[in-house]
PDB file of C-alpha atoms in Angstrom:
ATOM      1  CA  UNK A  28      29.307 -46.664  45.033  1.00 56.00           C
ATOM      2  CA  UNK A  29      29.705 -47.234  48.596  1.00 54.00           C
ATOM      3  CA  UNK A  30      30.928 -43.396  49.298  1.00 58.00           C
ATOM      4  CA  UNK A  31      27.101 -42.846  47.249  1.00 58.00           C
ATOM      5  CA  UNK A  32      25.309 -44.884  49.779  1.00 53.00           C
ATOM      6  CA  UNK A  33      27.473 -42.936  52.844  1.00 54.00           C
ATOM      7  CA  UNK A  34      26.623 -39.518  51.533  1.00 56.00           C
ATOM      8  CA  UNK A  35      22.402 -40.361  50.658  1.00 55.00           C
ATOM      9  CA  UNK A  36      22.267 -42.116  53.949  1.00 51.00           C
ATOM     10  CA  UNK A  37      23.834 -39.358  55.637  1.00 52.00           C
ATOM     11  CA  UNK A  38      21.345 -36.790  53.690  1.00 55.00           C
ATOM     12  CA  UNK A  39      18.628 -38.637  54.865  1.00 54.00           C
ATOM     13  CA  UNK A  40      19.501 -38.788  58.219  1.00 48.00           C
ATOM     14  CA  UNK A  41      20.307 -34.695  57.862  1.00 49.00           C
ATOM     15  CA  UNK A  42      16.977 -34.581  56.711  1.00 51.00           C
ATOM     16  CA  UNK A  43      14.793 -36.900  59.247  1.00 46.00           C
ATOM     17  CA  UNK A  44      17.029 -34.855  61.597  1.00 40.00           C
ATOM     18  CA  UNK A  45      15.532 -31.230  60.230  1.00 45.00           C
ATOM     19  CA  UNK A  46      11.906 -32.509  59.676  1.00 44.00           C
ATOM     20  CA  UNK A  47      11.757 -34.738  62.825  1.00 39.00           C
ATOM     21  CA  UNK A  48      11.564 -38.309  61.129  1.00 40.00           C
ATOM     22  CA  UNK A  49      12.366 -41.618  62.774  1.00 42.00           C
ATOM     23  CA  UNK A  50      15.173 -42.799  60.222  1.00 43.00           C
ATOM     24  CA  UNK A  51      13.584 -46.116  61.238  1.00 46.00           C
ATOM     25  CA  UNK A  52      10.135 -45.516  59.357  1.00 71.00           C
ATOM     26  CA  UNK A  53       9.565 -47.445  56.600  1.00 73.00           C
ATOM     27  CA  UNK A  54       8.953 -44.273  54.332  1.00 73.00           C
ATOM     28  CA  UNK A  55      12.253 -43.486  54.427  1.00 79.00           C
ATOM     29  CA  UNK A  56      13.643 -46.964  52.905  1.00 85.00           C
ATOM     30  CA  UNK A  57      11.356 -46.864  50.145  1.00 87.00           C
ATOM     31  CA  UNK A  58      12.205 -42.866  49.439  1.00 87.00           C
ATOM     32  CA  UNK A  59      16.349 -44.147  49.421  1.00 89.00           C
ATOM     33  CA  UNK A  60      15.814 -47.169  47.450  1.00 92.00           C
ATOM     34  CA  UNK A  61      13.352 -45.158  44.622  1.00 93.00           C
ATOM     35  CA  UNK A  62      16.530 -42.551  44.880  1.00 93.00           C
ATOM     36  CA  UNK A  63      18.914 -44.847  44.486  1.00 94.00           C
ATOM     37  CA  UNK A  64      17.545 -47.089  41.432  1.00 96.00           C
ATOM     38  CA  UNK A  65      16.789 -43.918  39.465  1.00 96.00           C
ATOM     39  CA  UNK A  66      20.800 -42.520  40.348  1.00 96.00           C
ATOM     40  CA  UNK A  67      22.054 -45.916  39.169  1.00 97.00           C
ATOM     41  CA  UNK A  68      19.541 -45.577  35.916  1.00 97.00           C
ATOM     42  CA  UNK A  69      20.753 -42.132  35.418  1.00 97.00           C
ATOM     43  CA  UNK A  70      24.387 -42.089  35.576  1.00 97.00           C
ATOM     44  CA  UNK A  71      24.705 -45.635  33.255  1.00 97.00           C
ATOM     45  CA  UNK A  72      21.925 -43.623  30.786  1.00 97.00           C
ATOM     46  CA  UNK A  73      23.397 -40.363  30.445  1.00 97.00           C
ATOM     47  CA  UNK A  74      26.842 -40.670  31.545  1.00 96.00           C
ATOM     48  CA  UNK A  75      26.365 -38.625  34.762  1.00 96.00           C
ATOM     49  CA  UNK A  76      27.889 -38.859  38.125  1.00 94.00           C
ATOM     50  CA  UNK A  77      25.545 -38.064  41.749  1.00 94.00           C
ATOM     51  CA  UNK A  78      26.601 -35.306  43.886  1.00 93.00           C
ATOM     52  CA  UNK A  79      23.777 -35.403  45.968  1.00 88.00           C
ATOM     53  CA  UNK A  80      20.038 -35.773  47.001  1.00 88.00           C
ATOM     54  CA  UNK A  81      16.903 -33.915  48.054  1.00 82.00           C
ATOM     55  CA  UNK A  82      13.556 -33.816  49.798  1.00 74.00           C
ATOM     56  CA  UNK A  83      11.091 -31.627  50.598  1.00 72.00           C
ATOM     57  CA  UNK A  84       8.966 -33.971  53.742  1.00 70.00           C
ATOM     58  CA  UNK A  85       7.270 -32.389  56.402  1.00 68.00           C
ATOM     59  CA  UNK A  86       4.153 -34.455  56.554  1.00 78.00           C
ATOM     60  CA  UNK A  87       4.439 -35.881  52.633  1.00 86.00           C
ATOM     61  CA  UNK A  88       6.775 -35.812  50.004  1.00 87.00           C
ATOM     62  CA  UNK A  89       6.389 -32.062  48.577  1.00 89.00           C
ATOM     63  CA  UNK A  90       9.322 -32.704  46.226  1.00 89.00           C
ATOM     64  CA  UNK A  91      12.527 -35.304  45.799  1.00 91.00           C
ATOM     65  CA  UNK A  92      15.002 -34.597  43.945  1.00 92.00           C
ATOM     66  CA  UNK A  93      19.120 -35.447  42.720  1.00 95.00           C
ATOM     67  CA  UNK A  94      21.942 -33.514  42.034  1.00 95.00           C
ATOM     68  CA  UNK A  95      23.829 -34.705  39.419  1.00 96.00           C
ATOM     69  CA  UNK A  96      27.833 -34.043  37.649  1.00 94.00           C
ATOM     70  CA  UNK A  97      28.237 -33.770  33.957  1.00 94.00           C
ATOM     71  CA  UNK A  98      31.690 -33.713  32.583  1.00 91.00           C
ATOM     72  CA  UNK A  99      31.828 -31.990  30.381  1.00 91.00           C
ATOM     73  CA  UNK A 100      30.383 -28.239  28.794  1.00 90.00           C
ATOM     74  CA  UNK A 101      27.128 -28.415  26.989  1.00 91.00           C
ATOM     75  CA  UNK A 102      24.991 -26.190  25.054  1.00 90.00           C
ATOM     76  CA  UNK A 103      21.328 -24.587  26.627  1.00 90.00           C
ATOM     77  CA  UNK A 104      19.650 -26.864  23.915  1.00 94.00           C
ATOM     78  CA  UNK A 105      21.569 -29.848  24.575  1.00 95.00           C
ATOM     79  CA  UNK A 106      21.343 -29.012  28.883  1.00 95.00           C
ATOM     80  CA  UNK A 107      17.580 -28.603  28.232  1.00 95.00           C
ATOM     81  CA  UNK A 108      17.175 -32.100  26.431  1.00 97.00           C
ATOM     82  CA  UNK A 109      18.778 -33.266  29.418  1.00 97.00           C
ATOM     83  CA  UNK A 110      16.701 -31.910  31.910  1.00 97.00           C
ATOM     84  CA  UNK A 111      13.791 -32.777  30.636  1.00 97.00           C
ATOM     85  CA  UNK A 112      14.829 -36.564  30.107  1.00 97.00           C
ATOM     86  CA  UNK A 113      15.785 -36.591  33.417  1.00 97.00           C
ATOM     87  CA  UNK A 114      12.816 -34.958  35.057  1.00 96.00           C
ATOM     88  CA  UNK A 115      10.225 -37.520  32.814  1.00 96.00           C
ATOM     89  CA  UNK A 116      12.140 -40.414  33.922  1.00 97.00           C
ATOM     90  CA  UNK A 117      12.265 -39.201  37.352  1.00 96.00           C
ATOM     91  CA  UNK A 118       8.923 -38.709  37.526  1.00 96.00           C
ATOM     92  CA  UNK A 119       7.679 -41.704  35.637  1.00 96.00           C
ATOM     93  CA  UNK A 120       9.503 -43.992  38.521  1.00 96.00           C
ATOM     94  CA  UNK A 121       8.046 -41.789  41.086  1.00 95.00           C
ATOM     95  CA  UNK A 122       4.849 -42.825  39.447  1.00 96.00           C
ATOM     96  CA  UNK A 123       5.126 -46.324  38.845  1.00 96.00           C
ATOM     97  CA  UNK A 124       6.608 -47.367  42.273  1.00 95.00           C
ATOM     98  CA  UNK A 125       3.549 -48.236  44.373  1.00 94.00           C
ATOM     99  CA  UNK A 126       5.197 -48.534  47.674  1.00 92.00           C
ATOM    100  CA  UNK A 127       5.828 -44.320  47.433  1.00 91.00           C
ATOM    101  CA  UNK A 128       2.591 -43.494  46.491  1.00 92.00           C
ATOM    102  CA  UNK A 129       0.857 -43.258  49.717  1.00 91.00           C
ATOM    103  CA  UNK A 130       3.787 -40.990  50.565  1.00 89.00           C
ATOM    104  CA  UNK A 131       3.264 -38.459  47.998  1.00 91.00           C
ATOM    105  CA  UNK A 132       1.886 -34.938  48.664  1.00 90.00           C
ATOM    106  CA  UNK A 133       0.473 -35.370  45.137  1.00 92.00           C
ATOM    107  CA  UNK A 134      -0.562 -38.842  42.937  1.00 93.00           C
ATOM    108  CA  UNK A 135       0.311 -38.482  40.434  1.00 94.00           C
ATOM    109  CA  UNK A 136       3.244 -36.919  41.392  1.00 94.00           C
ATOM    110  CA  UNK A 137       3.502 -33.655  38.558  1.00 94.00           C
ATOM    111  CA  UNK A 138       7.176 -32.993  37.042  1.00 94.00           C
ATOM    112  CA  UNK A 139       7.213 -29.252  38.921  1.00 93.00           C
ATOM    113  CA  UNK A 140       7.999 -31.065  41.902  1.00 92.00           C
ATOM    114  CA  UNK A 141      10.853 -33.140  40.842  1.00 94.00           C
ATOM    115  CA  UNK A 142      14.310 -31.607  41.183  1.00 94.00           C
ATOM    116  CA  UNK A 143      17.302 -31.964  39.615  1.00 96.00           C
ATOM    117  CA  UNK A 144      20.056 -29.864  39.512  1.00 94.00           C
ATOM    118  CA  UNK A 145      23.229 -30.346  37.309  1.00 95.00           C
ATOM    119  CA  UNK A 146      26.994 -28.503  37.774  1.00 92.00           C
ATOM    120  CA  UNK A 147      28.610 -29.065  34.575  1.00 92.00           C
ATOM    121  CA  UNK A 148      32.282 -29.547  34.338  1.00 89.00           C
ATOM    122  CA  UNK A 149      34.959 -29.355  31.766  1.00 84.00           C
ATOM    123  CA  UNK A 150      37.028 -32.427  32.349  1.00 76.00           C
ATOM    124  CA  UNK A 151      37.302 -32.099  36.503  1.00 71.00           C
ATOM    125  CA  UNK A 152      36.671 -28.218  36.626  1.00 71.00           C
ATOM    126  CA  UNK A 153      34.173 -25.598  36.445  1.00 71.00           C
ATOM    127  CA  UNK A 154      34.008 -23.700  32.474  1.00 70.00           C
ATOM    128  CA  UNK A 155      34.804 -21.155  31.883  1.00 66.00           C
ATOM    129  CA  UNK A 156      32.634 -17.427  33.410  1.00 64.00           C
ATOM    130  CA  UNK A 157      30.895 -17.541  30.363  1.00 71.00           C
ATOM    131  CA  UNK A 158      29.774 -20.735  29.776  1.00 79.00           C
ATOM    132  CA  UNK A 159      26.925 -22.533  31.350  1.00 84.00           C
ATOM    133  CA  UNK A 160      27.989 -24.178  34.939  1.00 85.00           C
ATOM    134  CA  UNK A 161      24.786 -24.508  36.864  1.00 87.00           C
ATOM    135  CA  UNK A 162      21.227 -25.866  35.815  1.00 92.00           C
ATOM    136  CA  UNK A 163      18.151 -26.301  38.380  1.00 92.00           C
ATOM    137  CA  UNK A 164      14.508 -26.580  38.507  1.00 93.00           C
ATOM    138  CA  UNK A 165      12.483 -24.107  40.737  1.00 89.00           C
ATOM    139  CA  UNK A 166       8.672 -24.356  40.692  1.00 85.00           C
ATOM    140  CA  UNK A 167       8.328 -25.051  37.107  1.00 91.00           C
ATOM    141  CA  UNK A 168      11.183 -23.431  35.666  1.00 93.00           C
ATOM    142  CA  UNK A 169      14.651 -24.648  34.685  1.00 94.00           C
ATOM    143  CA  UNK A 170      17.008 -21.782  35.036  1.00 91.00           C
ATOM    144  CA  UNK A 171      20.177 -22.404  33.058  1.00 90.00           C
ATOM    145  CA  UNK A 172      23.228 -20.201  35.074  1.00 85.00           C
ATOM    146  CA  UNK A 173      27.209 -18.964  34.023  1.00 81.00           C
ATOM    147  CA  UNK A 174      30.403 -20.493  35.795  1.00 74.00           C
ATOM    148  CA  UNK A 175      30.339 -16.512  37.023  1.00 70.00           C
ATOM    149  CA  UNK A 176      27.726 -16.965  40.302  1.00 60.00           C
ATOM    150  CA  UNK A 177      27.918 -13.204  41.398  1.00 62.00           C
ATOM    151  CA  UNK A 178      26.757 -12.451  37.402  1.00 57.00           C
ATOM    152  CA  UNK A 179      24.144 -15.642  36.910  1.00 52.00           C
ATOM    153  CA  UNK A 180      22.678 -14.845  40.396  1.00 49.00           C
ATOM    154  CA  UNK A 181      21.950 -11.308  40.359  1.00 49.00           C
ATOM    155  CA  UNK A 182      22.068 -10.128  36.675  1.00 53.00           C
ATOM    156  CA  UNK A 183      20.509 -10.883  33.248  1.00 55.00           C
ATOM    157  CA  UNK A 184      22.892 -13.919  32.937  1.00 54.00           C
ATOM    158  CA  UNK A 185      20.195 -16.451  34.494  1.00 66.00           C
ATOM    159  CA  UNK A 186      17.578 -17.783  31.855  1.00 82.00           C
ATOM    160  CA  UNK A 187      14.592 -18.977  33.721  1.00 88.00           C
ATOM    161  CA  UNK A 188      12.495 -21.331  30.856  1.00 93.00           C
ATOM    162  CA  UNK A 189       8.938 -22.379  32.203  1.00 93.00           C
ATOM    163  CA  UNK A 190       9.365 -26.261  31.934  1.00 94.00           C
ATOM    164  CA  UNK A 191       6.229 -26.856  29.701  1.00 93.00           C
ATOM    165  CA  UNK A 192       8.070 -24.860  27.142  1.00 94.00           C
ATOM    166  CA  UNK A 193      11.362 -26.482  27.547  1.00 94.00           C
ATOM    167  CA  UNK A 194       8.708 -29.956  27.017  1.00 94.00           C
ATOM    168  CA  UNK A 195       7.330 -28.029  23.906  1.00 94.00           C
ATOM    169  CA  UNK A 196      10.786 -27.533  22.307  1.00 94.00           C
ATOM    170  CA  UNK A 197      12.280 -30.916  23.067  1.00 94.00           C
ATOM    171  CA  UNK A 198       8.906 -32.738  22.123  1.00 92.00           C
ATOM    172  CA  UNK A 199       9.371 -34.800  25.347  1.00 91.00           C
ATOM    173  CA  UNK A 200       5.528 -35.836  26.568  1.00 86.00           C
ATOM    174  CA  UNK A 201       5.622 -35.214  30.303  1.00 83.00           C
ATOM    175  CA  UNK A 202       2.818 -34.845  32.526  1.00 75.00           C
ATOM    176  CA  UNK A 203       3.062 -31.320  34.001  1.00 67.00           C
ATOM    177  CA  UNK A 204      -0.301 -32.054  36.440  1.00 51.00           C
TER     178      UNK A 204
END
């Protein structure tokens, strides 16, 4: 937990460094402790462990996001039930925290701005070429990726789903504003 707190506050201060923030603005506190309480939620809820963090904050938050560790392989339908659980509940704290809100590019904040990426792992290692290693959003999408990079990057190998129809397909309500 303490390594956790060393890498986000070393992201942030990566961050205020490339977008020319004071670390010492309140902004920034509220931002960490929103990320933090929804990585702690996260990790207990679905078993997942946090690589890392994200924002997009020039002027106001364009998108925040989490990179998250699952150990183990999983299907595209059971990676996509994921993803969209995690992007809801993402967004819903987004939402309800009042402190963030006059912070946000967007209020309500809409789900194609929340990121979350996931490396899945069998055991402590990356799959096997063929399975799926790498899932991310990217302005709306979720794009589900192979253990090969060189083949999910460039070939046919990457499936890009628009994230209402991954929504559609899991039945999970989320607002896509």
């Amino acid at each position: 937990e303490d390594k956790m707190k060393m890498k986000v506050l070393w992201f942030m201060f990566v961050c205020s460094m490339c977008f020319g923030l004071d670390d010492s603005d309140e902004d920034l506190y509220i931002i960490k402790d929103l990320r933090e309480e929804f990585i702690a939620y996260a990790c207990k809820k679905y078993n997942l462990r946090c690589e890392g963090v994200q924002c997009c904050y020039p002027k106001k938050i364009e998108s925040i996001g989490v990179l998250f560790a699952v150990n183990k392989l999983l299907s595209v339908d059971e990676t996509r039930v994921l993803m969209v659980n995690l992007i809801k509940d993402f967004q819903d704290a987004i939402n309800a925290n009042k402190k963030i809100t006059p912070f946000l590019s967007d209020v309500p904040f809409p789900a194609d701005r929340v990121r979350i990426v996931l490396h899945l792992y069998d055991g402590k290692q990356r799959g096997p070429l063929d399975y799926l290693s790498h899932i991310f959003t990217s302005r709306g999408d979720i794009i589900y990726s192979t253990s090969d990079i060189n083949r999910s990057i460039f070939e046919q190998d990457k499936i890009r789903e628009p994230l209402e129809e991954a929504c559609e397909k899991t039945g999970v309500k989320i607002s896509l504003i």
